[in-house]
C-alpha positions as a printed NumPy array, in Angstrom:
array([[ -0.037,   0.02 ,   0.006],
       [  2.86 ,   2.438,   0.887],
       [  4.511,   1.771,  -2.49 ],
       [  1.282,   2.322,  -4.316],
       [  0.77 ,   5.615,  -2.521],
       [  4.25 ,   6.718,  -3.282],
       [  3.738,   5.946,  -6.968],
       [  0.545,   7.944,  -7.022],
       [  2.359,  10.929,  -5.497],
       [  5.06 ,  10.695,  -8.06 ],
       [  2.497,  10.756, -10.863],
       [  0.741,  13.719,  -9.302],
       [  4.018,  15.675,  -8.877],
       [  5.21 ,  15.174, -12.535],
       [  5.616,  11.391, -13.103],
       [  9.354,  11.554, -12.575],
       [ 10.002,  13.882, -15.498],
       [ 12.808,  16.367, -14.64 ],
       [ 11.936,  19.93 , -14.309],
       [ 14.727,  20.921, -16.675],
       [ 13.254,  18.748, -19.467],
       [  9.751,  20.354, -18.937],
       [ 11.195,  23.947, -19.008],
       [ 13.401,  23.1  , -22.123],
       [ 10.317,  21.866, -24.09 ],
       [  8.163,  24.674, -22.901],
       [ 10.795,  27.306, -23.878],
       [ 11.136,  25.653, -27.315],
       [  7.468,  26.001, -27.992],
       [  7.217,  29.509, -26.54 ],
       [ 10.193,  30.855, -28.492],
       [  9.214,  29.25 , -31.796],
       [  5.687,  30.46 , -31.762],
       [  6.342,  33.803, -29.975],
       [  8.508,  35.038, -32.811],
       [  5.636,  34.808, -35.232],
       [  4.096,  37.744, -33.541],
       [  6.193,  39.765, -35.799],
       [  4.115,  38.529, -38.711],
       [  0.952,  39.606, -36.864],
       [  2.335,  43.082, -36.18 ],
       [  3.243,  43.57 , -39.826],
       [ -0.154,  42.245, -41.025],
       [ -2.124,  44.251, -38.555],
       [ -0.347,  47.498, -39.423],
       [ -0.808,  46.713, -43.112],
       [ -4.507,  46.329, -42.581],
       [ -4.785,  49.906, -41.276],
       [ -4.585,  49.487, -37.534],
       [ -2.243,  51.653, -35.51 ],
       [  0.636,  50.54 , -33.507],
       [ -1.231,  50.926, -30.224],
       [ -4.345,  49.111, -31.516],
       [ -2.108,  46.284, -32.842],
       [ -0.39 ,  45.989, -29.486],
       [ -3.632,  46.106, -27.635],
       [ -4.984,  43.105, -29.578],
       [ -1.899,  41.063, -28.559],
       [ -1.937,  42.195, -24.983],
       [ -5.734,  41.702, -24.369],
       [ -6.8  ,  38.993, -26.933],
       [ -3.691,  36.958, -27.121],
       [ -4.823,  34.081, -29.444],
       [ -3.031,  34.204, -32.726],
       [ -5.618,  32.596, -34.96 ],
       [ -8.358,  35.053, -33.84 ],
       [ -6.001,  37.985, -34.183],
       [ -4.973,  36.984, -37.692],
       [ -8.612,  36.354, -38.681],
       [ -9.648,  39.835, -37.338],
       [ -6.942,  41.906, -39.146],
       [ -7.21 ,  39.732, -42.23 ],
       [-10.998,  40.494, -42.57 ],
       [-10.307,  44.223, -41.946],
       [ -7.593,  44.284, -44.526],
       [ -9.974,  42.833, -47.094],
       [-12.519,  45.61 , -46.364],
       [-14.804,  43.564, -44.111],
       [-17.229,  44.994, -41.66 ],
       [-15.641,  45.337, -38.216],
       [-18.511,  43.515, -36.549],
       [-18.239,  40.586, -38.996],
       [-14.5  ,  40.45 , -38.535],
       [-14.91 ,  40.454, -34.755],
       [-17.545,  37.645, -35.031],
       [-15.095,  35.5  , -37.038],
       [-12.343,  36.06 , -34.545],
       [-14.731,  35.228, -31.664],
       [-15.754,  31.945, -33.134],
       [-12.211,  30.96 , -33.688],
       [-11.455,  31.789, -30.062],
       [-14.261,  29.639, -28.682],
       [-12.15 ,  26.611, -28.781],
       [-10.085,  28.078, -25.994],
       [-13.109,  27.676, -23.728],
       [-13.095,  23.932, -24.317],
       [ -9.417,  23.797, -23.649],
       [-10.132,  25.555, -20.354],
       [-12.519,  22.886, -19.267],
       [ -9.877,  20.212, -19.674],
       [ -7.036,  22.255, -18.14 ],
       [ -9.094,  23.264, -15.124],
       [ -9.135,  19.6  , -14.03 ],
       [ -5.594,  18.874, -14.911],
       [ -3.98 ,  21.903, -13.358],
       [ -6.369,  22.341, -10.423],
       [ -5.11 ,  25.862,  -9.82 ],
       [ -6.232,  27.907,  -6.721],
       [ -9.449,  29.781,  -7.404],
       [ -7.792,  33.113,  -7.11 ],
       [ -5.29 ,  32.306,  -9.941],
       [ -7.85 ,  30.935, -12.43 ],
       [ -8.916,  34.316, -14.002],
       [ -5.245,  35.229, -14.703],
       [ -4.307,  31.666, -16.008],
       [ -7.391,  31.781, -18.313],
       [ -5.724,  34.441, -20.397],
       [ -2.93 ,  31.954, -21.26 ],
       [ -5.257,  29.155, -22.227],
       [ -4.348,  28.768, -25.962],
       [ -3.245,  26.067, -28.384],
       [  0.351,  25.913, -27.322],
       [ -0.055,  26.086, -23.494],
       [ -2.752,  23.31 , -23.782],
       [ -0.66 ,  21.101, -25.874],
       [  2.475,  21.388, -23.524],
       [  0.334,  20.801, -20.406],
       [ -1.363,  17.796, -21.798],
       [  1.913,  16.236, -22.751],
       [  3.129,  16.063, -19.234],
       [  2.892,  12.95 , -17.137],
       [  1.691,  14.615, -13.982],
       [  0.154,  17.702, -12.409],
       [  3.289,  19.315, -11.307],
       [  4.958,  19.11 , -14.608],
       [  1.658,  20.233, -16.318],
       [  1.603,  23.365, -14.204],
       [  5.338,  24.082, -14.831],
       [  4.844,  23.521, -18.587],
       [  1.765,  25.741, -18.642],
       [  3.423,  28.561, -16.709],
       [  6.741,  28.56 , -18.683],
       [  5.07 ,  28.251, -22.025],
       [  2.469,  30.93 , -21.226],
       [  4.987,  33.435, -19.978],
       [  7.54 ,  32.923, -22.689],
       [  5.01 ,  33.068, -25.433],
       [  3.155,  36.108, -23.947],
       [  6.271,  38.203, -23.619],
       [  7.777,  37.279, -26.957],
       [  4.417,  37.517, -28.801],
       [  3.853,  41.022, -27.496],
       [  7.346,  42.152, -28.057],
       [  7.552,  40.898, -31.677],
       [  4.042,  42.318, -32.302],
       [  5.384,  45.728, -31.386],
       [  8.547,  45.243, -33.564],
       [  6.426,  44.075, -36.48 ],
       [  4.066,  46.996, -36.274],
       [  6.989,  49.508, -36.1  ],
       [  8.642,  47.676, -38.93 ],
       [  5.593,  47.808, -41.096],
       [  5.401,  51.594, -40.636],
       [  9.033,  51.895, -41.549],
       [  8.73 ,  49.958, -44.816],
       [  5.516,  51.669, -45.887],
       [  3.186,  49.68 , -48.163],
       [  3.281,  46.129, -46.868],
       [  1.432,  44.828, -49.855],
       [  4.313,  45.81 , -52.053],
       [  6.518,  43.455, -49.991],
       [  4.184,  40.709, -50.055],
       [  3.978,  40.786, -46.176],
       [  0.156,  40.498, -46.267],
       [  0.652,  36.677, -46.849],
       [  2.733,  36.285, -43.625],
       [ -0.255,  35.954, -41.379],
       [ -1.991,  33.165, -43.383],
       [  1.243,  31.392, -43.809],
       [  2.002,  31.322, -40.137],
       [ -1.531,  30.169, -39.291],
       [ -1.339,  27.36 , -41.833],
       [  2.03 ,  26.314, -40.568],
       [  0.594,  25.997, -36.995],
       [ -2.606,  24.234, -38.192],
       [ -1.136,  21.606, -40.581],
       [  0.586,  19.451, -37.81 ],
       [ -2.774,  19.211, -35.985],
       [ -4.615,  17.486, -38.889],
       [ -3.811,  13.916, -37.864],
       [ -7.034,  12.007, -38.683],
       [ -8.937,  11.602, -41.994],
       [-11.969,  13.421, -40.559],
       [ -9.835,  16.446, -39.525],
       [ -8.23 ,  16.67 , -43.013],
       [-11.653,  16.35 , -44.577],
       [-12.921,  19.253, -42.453],
       [ -9.959,  21.392, -43.489],
       [-10.4  ,  20.649, -47.208],
       [-14.222,  21.422, -47.139],
       [-13.548,  24.627, -45.065],
       [-10.961,  25.777, -47.648],
       [-13.386,  25.015, -50.563],
       [-16.202,  26.818, -48.748],
       [-14.039,  29.778, -47.838],
       [-12.533,  30.221, -51.381],
       [-15.762,  29.416, -53.151],
       [-17.86 ,  32.006, -51.314],
       [-15.101,  34.679, -51.193],
       [-16.218,  36.355, -54.552],
       [-19.888,  36.443, -53.64 ],
       [-20.005,  37.283, -49.863],
       [-18.675,  40.329, -47.92 ],
       [-15.24 ,  40.021, -46.362],
       [-15.168,  38.011, -43.128],
       [-18.416,  36.084, -43.92 ],
       [-16.759,  33.166, -45.836],
       [-14.65 ,  32.522, -42.667],
       [-17.822,  32.029, -40.718],
       [-19.472,  29.839, -43.537],
       [-16.327,  27.709, -43.603],
       [-17.223,  26.541, -40.082],
       [-20.09 ,  24.637, -41.621],
       [-17.585,  22.024, -42.67 ],
       [-17.54 ,  20.65 , -39.149],
       [-21.251,  19.549, -38.871],
       [-21.203,  18.346, -42.541],
       [-18.305,  16.057, -41.739],
       [-19.726,  14.911, -38.476],
       [-22.982,  14.07 , -40.09 ],
       [-21.221,  11.987, -42.944],
       [-19.031,  10.326, -40.321],
       [-22.152,   9.365, -38.293],
       [-23.878,   7.996, -41.438],
       [-20.739,   5.962, -42.299],
       [-20.477,   4.432, -38.871],
       [-24.126,   3.629, -38.89 ],
       [-23.778,   1.882, -42.168],
       [-20.986,  -0.242, -40.844],
       [-23.054,  -1.251, -37.795],
       [-25.96 ,  -2.272, -40.041],
       [-23.675,  -4.284, -42.237],
       [-22.121,  -6.107, -39.275],
       [-25.639,  -6.885, -37.899],
       [-26.712,  -8.266, -41.249],
       [-23.728, -10.596, -41.304],
       [-24.601, -11.963, -37.803]])
């Protein structure tokens, strides 16, 4: 019984993974992604937002996909409300991350509102990859702090740099945001269903782009999810029926 209790305590405290390894992995993710804030700063300034507006987005919103979606829609001439709606729906996924992380991290109640601001793709991935609660907390804190500081610093540098170079379209920097977003998204598409959702979303977005106001095709692309879920459900039901007939 004593050995079993000791093993449980090790799992809860980090599963035996050295703190240095957790910090190294967390810093790697934080630095790699944090540097892409430069692309957001350039894209945002190129879309017409001022330096302080660009920095405020990174400081207060702090979720790259939503930020890129917002400034991308504004750059295309979209309605600000439509652009904000698209960014909001992209950010909803963080609420689901929070449900899982609240159980894993079990932070004190007073810390939860502050930690919620760092609940994003990268901090969630690093935390869930850890073997125990202590390592998950350490990974979450180091990744969140590193990414938040670098993302905001490079956002400022990107916005100032965009003003210095003038017309960002002439340099092709307007493609930086979508390129970074695709680079972050591609490794997450592991299953056939996820890849199908991505393909249908791209087709919907590109197909509706010429006929709908800027920002609306992004919202319409979200319809790919229920379509694929419906087809997947029909396919599984067909398999069950076929197996029952064989019996």
